[in-house]
Coordinates of C-alpha atoms and ligand atoms in Angstrom, one line a residue:
X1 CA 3.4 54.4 90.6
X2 CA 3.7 57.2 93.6
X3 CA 2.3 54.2 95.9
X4 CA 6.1 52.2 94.5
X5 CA 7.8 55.1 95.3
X6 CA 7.3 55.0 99.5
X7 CA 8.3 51.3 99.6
X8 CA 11.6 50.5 100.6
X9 CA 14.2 50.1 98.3
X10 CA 14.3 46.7 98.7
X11 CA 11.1 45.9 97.7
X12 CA 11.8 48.7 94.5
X13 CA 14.5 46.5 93.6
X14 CA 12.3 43.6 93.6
X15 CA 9.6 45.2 91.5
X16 CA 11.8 46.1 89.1
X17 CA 13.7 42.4 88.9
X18 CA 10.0 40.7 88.4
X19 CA 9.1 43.6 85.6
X20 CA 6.1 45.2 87.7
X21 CA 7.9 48.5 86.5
X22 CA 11.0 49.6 84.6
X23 CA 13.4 51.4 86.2
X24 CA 12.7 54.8 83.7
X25 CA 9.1 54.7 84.6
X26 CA 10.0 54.5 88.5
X27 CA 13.1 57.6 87.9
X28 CA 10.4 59.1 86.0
X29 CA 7.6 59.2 88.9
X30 CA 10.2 60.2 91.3
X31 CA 11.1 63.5 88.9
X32 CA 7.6 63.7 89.1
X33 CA 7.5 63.8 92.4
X34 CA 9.8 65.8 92.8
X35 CA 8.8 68.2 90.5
X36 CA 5.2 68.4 92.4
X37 CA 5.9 68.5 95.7
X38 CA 9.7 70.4 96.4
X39 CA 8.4 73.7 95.7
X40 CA 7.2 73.1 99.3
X41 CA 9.9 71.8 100.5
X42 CA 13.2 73.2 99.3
X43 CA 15.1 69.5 99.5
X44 CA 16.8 70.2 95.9
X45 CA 19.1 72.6 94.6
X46 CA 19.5 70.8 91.3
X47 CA 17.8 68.3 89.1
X48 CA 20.4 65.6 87.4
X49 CA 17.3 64.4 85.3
X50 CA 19.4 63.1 82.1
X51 CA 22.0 61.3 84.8
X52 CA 19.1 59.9 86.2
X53 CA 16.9 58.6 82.8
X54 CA 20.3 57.5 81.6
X55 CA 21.1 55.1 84.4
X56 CA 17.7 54.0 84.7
X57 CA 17.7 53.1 80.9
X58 CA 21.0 51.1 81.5
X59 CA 19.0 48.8 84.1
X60 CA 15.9 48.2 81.7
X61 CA 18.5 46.9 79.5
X62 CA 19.8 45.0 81.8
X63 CA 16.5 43.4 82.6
X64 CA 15.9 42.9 79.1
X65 CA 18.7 40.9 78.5
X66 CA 17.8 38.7 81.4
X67 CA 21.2 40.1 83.5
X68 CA 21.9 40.1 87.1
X69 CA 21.3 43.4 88.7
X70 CA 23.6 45.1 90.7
X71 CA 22.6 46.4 94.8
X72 CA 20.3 48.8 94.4
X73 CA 20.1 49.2 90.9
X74 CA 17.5 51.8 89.4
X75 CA 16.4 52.6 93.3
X76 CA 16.4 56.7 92.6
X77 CA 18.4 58.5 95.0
X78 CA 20.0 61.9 96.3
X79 CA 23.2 63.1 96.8
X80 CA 24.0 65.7 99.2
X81 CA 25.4 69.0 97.0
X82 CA 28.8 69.0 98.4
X83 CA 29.9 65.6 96.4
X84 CA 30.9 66.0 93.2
X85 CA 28.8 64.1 90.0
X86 CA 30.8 65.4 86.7
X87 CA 28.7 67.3 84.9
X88 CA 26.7 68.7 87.7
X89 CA 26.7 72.1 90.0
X90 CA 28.1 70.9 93.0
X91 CA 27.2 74.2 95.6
X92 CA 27.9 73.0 99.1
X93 CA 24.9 75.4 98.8
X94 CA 27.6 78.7 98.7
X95 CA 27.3 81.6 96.9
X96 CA 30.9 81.2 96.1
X97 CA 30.5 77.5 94.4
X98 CA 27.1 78.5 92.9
X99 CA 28.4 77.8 88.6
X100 CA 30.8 75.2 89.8
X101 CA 30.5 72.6 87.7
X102 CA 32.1 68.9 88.9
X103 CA 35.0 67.9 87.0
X104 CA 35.2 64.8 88.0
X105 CA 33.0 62.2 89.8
X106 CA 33.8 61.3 93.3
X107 CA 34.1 57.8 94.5
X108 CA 31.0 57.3 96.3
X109 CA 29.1 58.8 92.8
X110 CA 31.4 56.5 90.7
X111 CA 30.5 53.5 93.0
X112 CA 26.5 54.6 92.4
X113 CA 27.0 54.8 88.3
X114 CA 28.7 51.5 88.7
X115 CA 26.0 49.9 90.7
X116 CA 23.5 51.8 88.0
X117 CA 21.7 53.9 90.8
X118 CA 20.3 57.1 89.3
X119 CA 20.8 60.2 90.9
X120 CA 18.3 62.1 90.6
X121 CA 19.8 65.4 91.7
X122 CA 21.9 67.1 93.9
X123 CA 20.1 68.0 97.7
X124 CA 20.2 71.5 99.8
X125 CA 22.3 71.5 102.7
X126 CA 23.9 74.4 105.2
X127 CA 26.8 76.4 103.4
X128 CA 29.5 73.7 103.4
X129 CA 27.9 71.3 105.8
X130 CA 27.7 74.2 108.7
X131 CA 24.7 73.8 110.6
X132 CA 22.0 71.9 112.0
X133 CA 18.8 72.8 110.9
X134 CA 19.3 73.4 107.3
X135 CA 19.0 77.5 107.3
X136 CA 22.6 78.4 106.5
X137 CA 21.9 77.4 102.9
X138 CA 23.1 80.8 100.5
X139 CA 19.9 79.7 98.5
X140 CA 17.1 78.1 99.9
X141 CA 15.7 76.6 103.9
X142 CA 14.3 73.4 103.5
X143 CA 11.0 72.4 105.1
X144 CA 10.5 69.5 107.2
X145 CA 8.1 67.4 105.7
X146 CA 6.1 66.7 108.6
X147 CA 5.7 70.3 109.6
X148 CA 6.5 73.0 106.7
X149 CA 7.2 75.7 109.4
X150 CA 9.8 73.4 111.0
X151 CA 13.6 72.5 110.0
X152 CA 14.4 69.0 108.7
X153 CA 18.0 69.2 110.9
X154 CA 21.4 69.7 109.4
X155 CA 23.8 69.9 107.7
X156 CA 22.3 67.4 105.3
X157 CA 18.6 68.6 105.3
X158 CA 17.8 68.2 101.4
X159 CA 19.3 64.7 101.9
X160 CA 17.0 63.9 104.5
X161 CA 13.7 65.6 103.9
X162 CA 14.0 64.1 100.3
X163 CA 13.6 60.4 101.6
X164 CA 11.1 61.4 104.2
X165 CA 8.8 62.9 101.3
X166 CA 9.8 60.0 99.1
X167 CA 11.1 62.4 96.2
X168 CA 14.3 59.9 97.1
X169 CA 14.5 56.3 98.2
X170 CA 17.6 56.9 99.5
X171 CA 20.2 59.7 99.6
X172 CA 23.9 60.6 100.8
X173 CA 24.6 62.8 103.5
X174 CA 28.2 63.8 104.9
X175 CA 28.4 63.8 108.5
X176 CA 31.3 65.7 110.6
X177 CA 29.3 66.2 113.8
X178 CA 25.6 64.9 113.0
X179 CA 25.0 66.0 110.1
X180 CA 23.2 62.5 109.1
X181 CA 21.9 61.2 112.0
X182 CA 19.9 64.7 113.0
X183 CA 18.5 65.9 110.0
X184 CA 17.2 61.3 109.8
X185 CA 16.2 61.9 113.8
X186 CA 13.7 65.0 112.7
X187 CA 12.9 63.7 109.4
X188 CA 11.8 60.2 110.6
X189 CA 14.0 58.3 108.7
X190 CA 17.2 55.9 109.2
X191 CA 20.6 57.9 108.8
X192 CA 23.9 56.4 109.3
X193 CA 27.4 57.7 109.7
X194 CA 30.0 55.1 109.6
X195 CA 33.6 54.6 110.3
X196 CA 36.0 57.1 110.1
X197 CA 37.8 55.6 106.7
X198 CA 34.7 53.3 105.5
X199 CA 33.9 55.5 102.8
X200 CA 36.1 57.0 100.5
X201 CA 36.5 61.3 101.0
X202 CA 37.6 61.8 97.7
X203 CA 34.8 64.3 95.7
X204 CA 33.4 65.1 98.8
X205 CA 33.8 68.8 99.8
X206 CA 36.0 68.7 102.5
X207 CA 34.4 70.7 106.3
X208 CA 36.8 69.1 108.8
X209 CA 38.9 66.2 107.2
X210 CA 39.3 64.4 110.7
X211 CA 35.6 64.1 111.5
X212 CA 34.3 64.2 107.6
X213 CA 32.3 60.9 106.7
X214 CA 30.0 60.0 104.2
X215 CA 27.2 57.9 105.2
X216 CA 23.1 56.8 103.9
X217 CA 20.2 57.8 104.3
X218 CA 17.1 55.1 103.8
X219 CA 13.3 54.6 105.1
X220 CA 14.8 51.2 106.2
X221 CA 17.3 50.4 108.0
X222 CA 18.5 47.2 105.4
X223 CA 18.4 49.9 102.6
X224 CA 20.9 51.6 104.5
X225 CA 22.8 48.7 105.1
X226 CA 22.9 47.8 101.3
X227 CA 23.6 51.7 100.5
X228 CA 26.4 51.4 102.7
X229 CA 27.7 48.0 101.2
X230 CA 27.5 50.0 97.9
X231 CA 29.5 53.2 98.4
X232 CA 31.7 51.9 101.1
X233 CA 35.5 50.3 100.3
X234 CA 39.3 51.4 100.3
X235 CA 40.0 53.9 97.7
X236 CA 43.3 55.1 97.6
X237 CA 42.2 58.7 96.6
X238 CA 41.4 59.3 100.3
X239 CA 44.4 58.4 102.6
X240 CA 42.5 58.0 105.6
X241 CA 40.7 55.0 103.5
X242 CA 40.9 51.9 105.4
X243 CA 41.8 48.8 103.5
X244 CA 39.1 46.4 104.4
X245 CA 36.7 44.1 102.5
X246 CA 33.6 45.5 102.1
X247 CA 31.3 43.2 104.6
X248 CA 27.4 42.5 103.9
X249 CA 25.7 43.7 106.5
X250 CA 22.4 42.1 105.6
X251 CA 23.6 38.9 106.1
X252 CA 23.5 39.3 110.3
X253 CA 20.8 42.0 110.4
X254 CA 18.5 39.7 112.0
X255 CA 20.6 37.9 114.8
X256 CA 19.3 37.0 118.0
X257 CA 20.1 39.7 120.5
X258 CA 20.1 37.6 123.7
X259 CA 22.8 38.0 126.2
X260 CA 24.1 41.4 124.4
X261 CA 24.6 44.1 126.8
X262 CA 23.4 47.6 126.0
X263 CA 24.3 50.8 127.8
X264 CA 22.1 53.6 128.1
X265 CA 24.8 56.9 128.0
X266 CA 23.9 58.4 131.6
X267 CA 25.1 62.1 130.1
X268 CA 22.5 62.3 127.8
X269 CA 19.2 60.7 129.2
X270 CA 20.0 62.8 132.5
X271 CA 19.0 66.7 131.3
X272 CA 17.6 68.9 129.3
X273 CA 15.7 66.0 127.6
X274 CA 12.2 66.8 126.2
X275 CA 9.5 64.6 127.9
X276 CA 8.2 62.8 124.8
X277 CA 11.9 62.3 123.9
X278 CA 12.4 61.1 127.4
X279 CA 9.8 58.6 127.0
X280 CA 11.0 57.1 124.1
X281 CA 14.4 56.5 125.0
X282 CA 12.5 54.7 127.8
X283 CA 10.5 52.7 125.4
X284 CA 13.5 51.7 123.3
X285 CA 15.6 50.0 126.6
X286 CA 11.9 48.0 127.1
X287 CA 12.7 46.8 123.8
X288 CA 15.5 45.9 123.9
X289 CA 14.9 44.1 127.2
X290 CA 12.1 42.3 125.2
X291 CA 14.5 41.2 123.1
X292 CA 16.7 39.3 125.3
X293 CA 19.4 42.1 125.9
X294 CA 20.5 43.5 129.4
X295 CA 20.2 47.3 129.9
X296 CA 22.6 49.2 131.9
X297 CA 23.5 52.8 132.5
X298 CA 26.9 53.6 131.6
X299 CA 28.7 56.9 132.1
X300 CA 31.0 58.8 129.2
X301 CA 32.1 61.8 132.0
X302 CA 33.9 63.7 129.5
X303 CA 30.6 63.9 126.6
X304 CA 29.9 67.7 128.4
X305 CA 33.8 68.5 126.7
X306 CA 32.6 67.5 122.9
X307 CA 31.4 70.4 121.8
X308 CA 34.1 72.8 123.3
X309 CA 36.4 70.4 121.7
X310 CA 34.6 70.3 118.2
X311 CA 34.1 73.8 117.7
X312 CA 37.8 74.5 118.1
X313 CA 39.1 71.4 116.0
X314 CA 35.9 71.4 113.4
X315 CA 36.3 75.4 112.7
X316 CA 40.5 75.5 112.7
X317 CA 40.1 72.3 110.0
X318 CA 37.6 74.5 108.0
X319 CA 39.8 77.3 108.4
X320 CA 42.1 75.3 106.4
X321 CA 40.5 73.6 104.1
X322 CA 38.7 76.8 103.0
X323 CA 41.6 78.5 102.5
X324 CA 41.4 77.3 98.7
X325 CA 38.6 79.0 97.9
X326 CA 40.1 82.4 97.0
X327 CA 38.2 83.4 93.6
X328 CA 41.9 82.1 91.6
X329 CA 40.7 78.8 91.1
X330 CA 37.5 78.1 91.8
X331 CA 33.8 79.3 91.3
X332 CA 33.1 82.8 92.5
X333 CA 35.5 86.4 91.7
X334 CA 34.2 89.4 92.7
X335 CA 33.7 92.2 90.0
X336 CA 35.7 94.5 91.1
X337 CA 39.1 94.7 92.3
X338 CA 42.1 96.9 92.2
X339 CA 44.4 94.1 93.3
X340 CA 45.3 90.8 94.0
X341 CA 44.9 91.0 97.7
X342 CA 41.6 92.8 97.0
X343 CA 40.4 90.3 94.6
X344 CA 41.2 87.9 97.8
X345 CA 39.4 89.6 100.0
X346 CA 36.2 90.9 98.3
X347 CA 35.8 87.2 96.7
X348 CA 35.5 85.9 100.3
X349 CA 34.0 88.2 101.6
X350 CA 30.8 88.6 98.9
X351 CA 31.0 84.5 98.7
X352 CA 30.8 83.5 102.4
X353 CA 28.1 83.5 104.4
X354 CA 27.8 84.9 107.9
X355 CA 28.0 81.0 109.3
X356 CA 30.9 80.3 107.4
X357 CA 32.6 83.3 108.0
X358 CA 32.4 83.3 111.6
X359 CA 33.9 79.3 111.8
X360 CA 37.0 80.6 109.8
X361 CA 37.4 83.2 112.1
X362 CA 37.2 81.2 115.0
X363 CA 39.4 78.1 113.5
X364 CA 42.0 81.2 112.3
X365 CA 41.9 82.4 116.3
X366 CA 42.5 78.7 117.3
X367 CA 45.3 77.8 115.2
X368 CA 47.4 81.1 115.7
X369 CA 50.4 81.6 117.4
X370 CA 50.0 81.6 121.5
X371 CA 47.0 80.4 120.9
X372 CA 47.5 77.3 119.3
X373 CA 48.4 75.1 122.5
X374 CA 45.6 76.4 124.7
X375 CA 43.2 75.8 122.1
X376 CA 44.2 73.5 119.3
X377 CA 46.5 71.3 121.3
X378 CA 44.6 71.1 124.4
X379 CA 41.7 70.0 122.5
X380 CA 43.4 67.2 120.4
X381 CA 44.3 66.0 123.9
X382 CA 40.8 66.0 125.1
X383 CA 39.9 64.5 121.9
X384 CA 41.7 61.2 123.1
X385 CA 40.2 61.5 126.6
X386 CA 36.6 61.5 125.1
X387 CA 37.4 58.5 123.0
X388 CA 39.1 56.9 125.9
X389 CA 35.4 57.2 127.5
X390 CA 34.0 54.8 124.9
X391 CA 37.3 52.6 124.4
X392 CA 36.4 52.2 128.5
X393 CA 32.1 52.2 127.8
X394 CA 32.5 49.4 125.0
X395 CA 34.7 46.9 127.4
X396 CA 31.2 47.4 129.3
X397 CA 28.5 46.6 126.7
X398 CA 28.2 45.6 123.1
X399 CA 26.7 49.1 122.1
X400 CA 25.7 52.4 123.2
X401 CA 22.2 53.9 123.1
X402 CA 20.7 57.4 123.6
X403 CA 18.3 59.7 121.8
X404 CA 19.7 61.2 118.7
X405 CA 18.5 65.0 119.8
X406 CA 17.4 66.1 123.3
X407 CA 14.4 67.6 121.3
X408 CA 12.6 67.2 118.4
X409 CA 12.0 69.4 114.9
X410 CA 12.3 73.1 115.9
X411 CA 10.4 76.1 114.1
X412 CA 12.7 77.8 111.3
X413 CA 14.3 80.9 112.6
X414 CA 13.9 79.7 116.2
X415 CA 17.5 79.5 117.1
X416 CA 19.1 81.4 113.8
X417 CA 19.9 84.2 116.2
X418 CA 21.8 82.2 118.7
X419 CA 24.6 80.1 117.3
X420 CA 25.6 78.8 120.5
X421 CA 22.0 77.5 120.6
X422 CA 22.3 76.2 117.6
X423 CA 25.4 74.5 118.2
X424 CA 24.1 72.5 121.2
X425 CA 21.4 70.5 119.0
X426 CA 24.4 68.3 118.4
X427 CA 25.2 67.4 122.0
X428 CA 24.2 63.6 121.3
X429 CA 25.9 63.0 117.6
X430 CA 29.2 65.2 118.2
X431 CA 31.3 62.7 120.0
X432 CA 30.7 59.8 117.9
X433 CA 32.8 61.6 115.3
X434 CA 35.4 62.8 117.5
X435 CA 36.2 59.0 118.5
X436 CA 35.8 57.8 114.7
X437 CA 33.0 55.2 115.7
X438 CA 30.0 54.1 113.5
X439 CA 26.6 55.3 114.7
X440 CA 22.9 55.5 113.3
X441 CA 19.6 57.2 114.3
X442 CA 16.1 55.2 113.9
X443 CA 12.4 56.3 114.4
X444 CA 11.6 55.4 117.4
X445 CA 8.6 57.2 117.6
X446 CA 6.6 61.0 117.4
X447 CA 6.3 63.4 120.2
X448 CA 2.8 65.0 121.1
X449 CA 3.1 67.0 117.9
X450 CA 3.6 64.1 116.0
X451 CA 6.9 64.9 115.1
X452 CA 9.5 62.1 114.7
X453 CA 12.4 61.0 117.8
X454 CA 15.3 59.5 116.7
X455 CA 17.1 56.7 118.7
X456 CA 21.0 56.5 118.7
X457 CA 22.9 53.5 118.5
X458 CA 26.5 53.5 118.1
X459 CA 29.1 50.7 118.7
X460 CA 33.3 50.3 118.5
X461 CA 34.8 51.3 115.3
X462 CA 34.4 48.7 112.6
X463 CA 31.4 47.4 113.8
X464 CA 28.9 48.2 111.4
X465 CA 27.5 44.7 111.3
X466 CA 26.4 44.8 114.8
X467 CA 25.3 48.5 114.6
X468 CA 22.7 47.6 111.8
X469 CA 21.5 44.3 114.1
X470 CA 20.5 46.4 116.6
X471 CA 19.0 49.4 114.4
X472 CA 17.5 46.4 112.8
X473 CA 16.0 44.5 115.6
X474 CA 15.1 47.6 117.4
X475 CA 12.8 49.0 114.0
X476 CA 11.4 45.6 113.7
X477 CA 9.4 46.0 116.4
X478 CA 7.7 48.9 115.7
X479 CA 5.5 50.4 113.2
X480 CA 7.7 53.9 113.4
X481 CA 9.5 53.4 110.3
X482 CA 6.1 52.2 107.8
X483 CA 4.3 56.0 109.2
X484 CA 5.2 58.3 106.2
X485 CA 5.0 62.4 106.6
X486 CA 1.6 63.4 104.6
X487 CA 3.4 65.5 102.0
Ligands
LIG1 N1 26.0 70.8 113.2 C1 27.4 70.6 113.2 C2 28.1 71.8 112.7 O1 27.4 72.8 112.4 C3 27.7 69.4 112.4 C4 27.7 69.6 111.0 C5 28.1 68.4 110.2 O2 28.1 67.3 110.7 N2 28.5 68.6 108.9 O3 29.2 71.9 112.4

């Protein structure tokens, strides 16, 4: 049974259709699983075990009857702890959300119970999706599977490290500026962040609303594509939800690549690149030469702006959207107060962490007045110059590539001291969200450590379908994606 639970969730699916296994005996090994090995590694807050054996009961039924499964049906998976599953503690991994209990389900979890996935509980992440390497969590680090004394990336860590252990087959992540794609690229797994407007908001805990996207998390990068087929869809909860069919990616995973045209981002293969990572960015264009596609350098000269430009719009968004959380309505009240503005203050105060704390600062400095059109405004504009840079690098080539981190898995605590350092990690992923387009990270290969590189492919908005050819092509190739972390 533990040997089922590292295949792909494909071939789960398949096991369970020809009645090798039922779906409560594979739920069952992977709360098992879980159960043995995440004392190690940190990758849960919460079990939803009953959710879990419930849904997984509902698909042996279903097989019983002789009825046609759904995608992905009994394939376990976890869901990052900032969307909501009723019933369950959803944290954002925050002291102040720590006995909030969901109300209601969000749409991507409704769209899981429909498709009769089981969640099998609710992954660690940085305080309200704030971070890349997992630390900022009020309760917990998570270890990289791989390397226990090393981060599995942020903010969706748990999400991550859970598939790369294979506690999960697949999980959700939320990505505003990476969060997906970096904690897949040091966890050796695929992790894709789609559209802005693919996937429905609504449940989610909101960071930044303009940059906020929920995306998958697989071994494979056709499980990602049917995760995404799955949870993707207009919803008109979320009115940034674009009303669009929901394609089937798998259909075109596999199409010849000859005659595409690639372009390698200049900005990003140029410094500050570690050698191994270096090399295998190197390998990947030999691929994709292999495979028929030309290669070309192409430049995005405003990429050095997309951090600047994040930390002021990401932080005066969160600076909003945190403003709710004020000990009235939800989770955490202080114990003692002598007023109401009091109460307000101590809640926050005891509730936030240091992270958290320091981004509503910052978003509060951003969006006052007189300082709200050198900051804010000018940053909006150069938000439309950096997605100018791809509008002008896609009438170029068919899709971008670069690495999906400059370095691989750090040590924990190595850069906790240094946000700014901290904030760099993202230099690769940051821009994809500020133009809105689809991008994924892939193995594509280990540095002398043996820790996992991710490649980053990203294309025009909307085109998911091409981005999962090339993912697809490119891990086809390789053996990357079948090495699993000895956990
Ligand atoms: N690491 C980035 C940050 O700290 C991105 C986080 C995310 O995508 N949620 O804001």
């Amino acid at each position: 049974m533990q040997e089922l639970l590292k295949k792909s969730a494909m071939e789960q699916s398949k096991a369970l259709k020809n009645k090798e296994v039922s779906a409560v005996e594979l739920t069952s090994a992977a709360l098992d699983r879980i159960k043995t090995v995440d004392e190690k590694l940190g990758a849960f807050n919460s079990l939803t075990e009953e959710t879990a054996l419930d849904t997984a009961k509902k698909v042996d039924e279903k097989i019983a009857k002789g009825e046609e499964l759904p995608l992905l049906a009994g394939v376990p998976l976890a869901l990052k702890d900032n969307m909501n599953l009723i019933g369950s503690r959803t944290t954002a991994s925050s002291k102040i959300l720590e006995n909030f209990v969901s109300p209601y389900n969000a749409t991507v979890t409704q769209k899981l119970l429909d498709n009769l996935v089981p969640i099998v509980g609710k992954a660690n992440l940085d305080e309200f999706a704030m971070g890349s390497s997992n630390e900022n969590s009020a309760f917990k680090k998570v270890h990289n599977p791989w390397d226990l004394n090393k981060v599995p990336g942020g903010s969706s860590g748990g999400s991550a490290a859970s598939v790369a252990a294979c506690e999960a087959t697949l999980a959700l992540g939320s990505d505003t500026g990476g969060s997906i794609r970096l904690p897949a690229s040091f966890c050796g797994i695929v992790g894709m962040k789609p559209t802005y407007g693919k996937v429905s908001r609504y449940g989610l805990i909101a960071f930044a609303s303009s940059l906020d996207q929920i995306g998958p998390f697989a071994r494979t990068v056709e499980d990602a594509a049917a995760l995404l087929e799955v949870i993707s869809g207009y919803d008109s909860h979320d009115s940034t939800s674009l009303n669009l069919p929901v394609e089937n990616y798998r259909l075109t995973l596999n199409n010849d690549l000859k005659g595409k045209k690639i372009g390698v981002v200049k900005e990003l293969i140029s410094e500050g690149l570690a050698p191994d990572v270096e090399k295998a960015v190197k390998n990947a264009v030999e691929t994709y030469k292999k495979l028929g596609a030309e290669v070309i350098e192409v430049s995005l000269p405003n990429l050095k702006h997309s951090i600047g430009i994040y930390y002021i719009l990401a932080t005066a968004e969160c600076s909003s959207n945190l403003a709710r959380f004020d000990g009235v309505k939800y989770g955490y009240r202080t114990a003692e107060a002598k007023n109401l503005l009091e109460m307000y203050c101590k809640t926050r105060a005891e509730g936030f962490g240091s992270e958290v704390k320091r981004r509503i600062m910052l978003g509060t400095y951003a969006l006052s007045s007189g300082y709200y059109d050198a900051y804010y405004k000018k940053a909006q504009q150069m938000r439309r110059v950096v997605t100018n840079d791809f509008i002008n690098a896609f009438s170029q080539v068919d899709a971008l590539i670069s690495p999906t981190c400059p370095n691989t898995a750090f040590e924990l605590g190595a850069k906790t001291e240094d946000p700014l350092a901290m904030y760099l990690t993202d230099i690769a992923t940051i821009s994809a969200n500020l133009a809105g387009i689809p991008a994924i990270s892939v193995p594509a290969g280990f540095d002398s450590d043996g820790m996992p590189i991710g490649l980053q492919i990203m294309t025009p908005q909307l085109c998911e379908a091409k981005l999962f050819n090339f993912a697809y092509k490119f891990e086809q190739e390789h053996d990357y994606y079948q090495k699993l972390a000895d956990i």
